[in-house]
Short mmCIF file of C-alpha atoms in Angstrom, two decimals:
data_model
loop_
_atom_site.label_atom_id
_atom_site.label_comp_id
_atom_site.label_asym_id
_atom_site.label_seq_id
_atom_site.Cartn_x
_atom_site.Cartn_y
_atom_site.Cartn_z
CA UNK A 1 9.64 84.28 40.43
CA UNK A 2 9.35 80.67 42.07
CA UNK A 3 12.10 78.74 41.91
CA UNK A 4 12.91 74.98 43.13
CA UNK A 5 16.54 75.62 44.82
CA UNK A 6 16.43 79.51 46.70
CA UNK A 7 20.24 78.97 46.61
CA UNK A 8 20.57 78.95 42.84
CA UNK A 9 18.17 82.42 42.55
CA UNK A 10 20.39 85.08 40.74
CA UNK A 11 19.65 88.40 43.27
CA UNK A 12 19.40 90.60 39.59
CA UNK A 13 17.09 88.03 37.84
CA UNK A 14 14.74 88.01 40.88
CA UNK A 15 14.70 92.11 41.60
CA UNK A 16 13.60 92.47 38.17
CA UNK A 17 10.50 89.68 38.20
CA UNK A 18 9.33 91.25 40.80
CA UNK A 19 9.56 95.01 39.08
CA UNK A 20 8.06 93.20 36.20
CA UNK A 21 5.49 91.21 37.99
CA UNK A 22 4.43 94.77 39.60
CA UNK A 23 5.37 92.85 43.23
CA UNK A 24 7.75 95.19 45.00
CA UNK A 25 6.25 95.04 47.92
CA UNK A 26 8.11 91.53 47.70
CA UNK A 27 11.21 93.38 47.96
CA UNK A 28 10.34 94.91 51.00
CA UNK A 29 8.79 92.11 53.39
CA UNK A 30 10.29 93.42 56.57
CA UNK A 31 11.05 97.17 56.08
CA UNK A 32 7.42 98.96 57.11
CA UNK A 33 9.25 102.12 56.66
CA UNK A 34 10.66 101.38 52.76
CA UNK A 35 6.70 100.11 51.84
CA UNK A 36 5.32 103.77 52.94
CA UNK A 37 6.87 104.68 49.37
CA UNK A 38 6.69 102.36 46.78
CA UNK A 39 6.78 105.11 44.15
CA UNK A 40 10.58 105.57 45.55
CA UNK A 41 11.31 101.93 45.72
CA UNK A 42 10.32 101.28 42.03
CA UNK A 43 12.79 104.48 41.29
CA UNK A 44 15.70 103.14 42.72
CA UNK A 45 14.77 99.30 41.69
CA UNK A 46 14.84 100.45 38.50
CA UNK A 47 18.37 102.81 38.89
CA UNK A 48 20.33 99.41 40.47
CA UNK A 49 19.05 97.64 37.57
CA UNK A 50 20.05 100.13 34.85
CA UNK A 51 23.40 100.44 36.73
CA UNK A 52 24.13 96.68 37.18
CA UNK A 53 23.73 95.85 33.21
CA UNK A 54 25.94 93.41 31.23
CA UNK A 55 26.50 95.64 28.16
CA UNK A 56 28.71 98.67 29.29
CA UNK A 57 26.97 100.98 26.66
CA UNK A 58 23.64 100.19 28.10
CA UNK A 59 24.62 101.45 31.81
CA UNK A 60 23.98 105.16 32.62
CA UNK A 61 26.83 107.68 33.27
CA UNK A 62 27.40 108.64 36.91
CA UNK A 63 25.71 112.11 36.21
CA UNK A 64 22.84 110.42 34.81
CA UNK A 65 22.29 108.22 38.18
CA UNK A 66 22.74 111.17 40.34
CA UNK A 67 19.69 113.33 38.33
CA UNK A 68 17.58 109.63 38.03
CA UNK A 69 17.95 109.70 42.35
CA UNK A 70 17.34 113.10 42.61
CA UNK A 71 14.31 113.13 40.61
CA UNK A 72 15.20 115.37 37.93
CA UNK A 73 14.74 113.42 35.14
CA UNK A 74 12.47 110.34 34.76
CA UNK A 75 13.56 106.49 35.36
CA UNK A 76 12.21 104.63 32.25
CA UNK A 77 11.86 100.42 32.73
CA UNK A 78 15.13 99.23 32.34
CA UNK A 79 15.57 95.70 30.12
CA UNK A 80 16.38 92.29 31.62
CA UNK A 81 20.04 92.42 33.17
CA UNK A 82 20.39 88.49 31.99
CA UNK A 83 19.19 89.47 28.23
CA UNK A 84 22.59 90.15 26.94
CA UNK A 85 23.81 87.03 28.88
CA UNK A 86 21.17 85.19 26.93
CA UNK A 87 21.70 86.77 23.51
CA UNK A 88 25.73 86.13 23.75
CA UNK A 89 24.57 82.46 24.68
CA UNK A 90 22.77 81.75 21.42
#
């Protein structure tokens, strides 16, 4: 989660250290309100970074994302959204 030059910090790459790192609260320095449920914040962290990855087939279908916000069905730790980035760099 450190990094020498803020500037060159990928937004994705850093949003999921800090789900991974079990640091949301991170996240949500200035937003008292958004830190009275972290539950909720780790939902939707981990919705934006299901929605937001590289491999098309990976993302979830619109439907799915509406029943992961409304709670109907559970949110399960999506991977790294630079993996596939990584894996095509190889």
């Amino acid at each position: 989660m450190e990094t020498e030059n803020e500037d060159e910090m990928i937004l994705s790459d850093w949003v999921y250290d800090c789900m991974n790192e079990r640091k949301m609260e991170t996240l949500m320095r200035e937003d008292e309100e958004g830190r009275s449920d972290m539950k909720r914040v780790e939902r939707f962290v981990k919705i934006g970074i299901w929605c937001i990855q590289e491999e098309p087939s990976l993302r979830p279908s619109m439907k799915k994302v509406v029943q992961m916000l409304e709670g109907a069905v559970d949110v399960s730790t999506p991977p790294d959204p630079s993996s596939f980035i990584s894996a095509i760099k190889e």
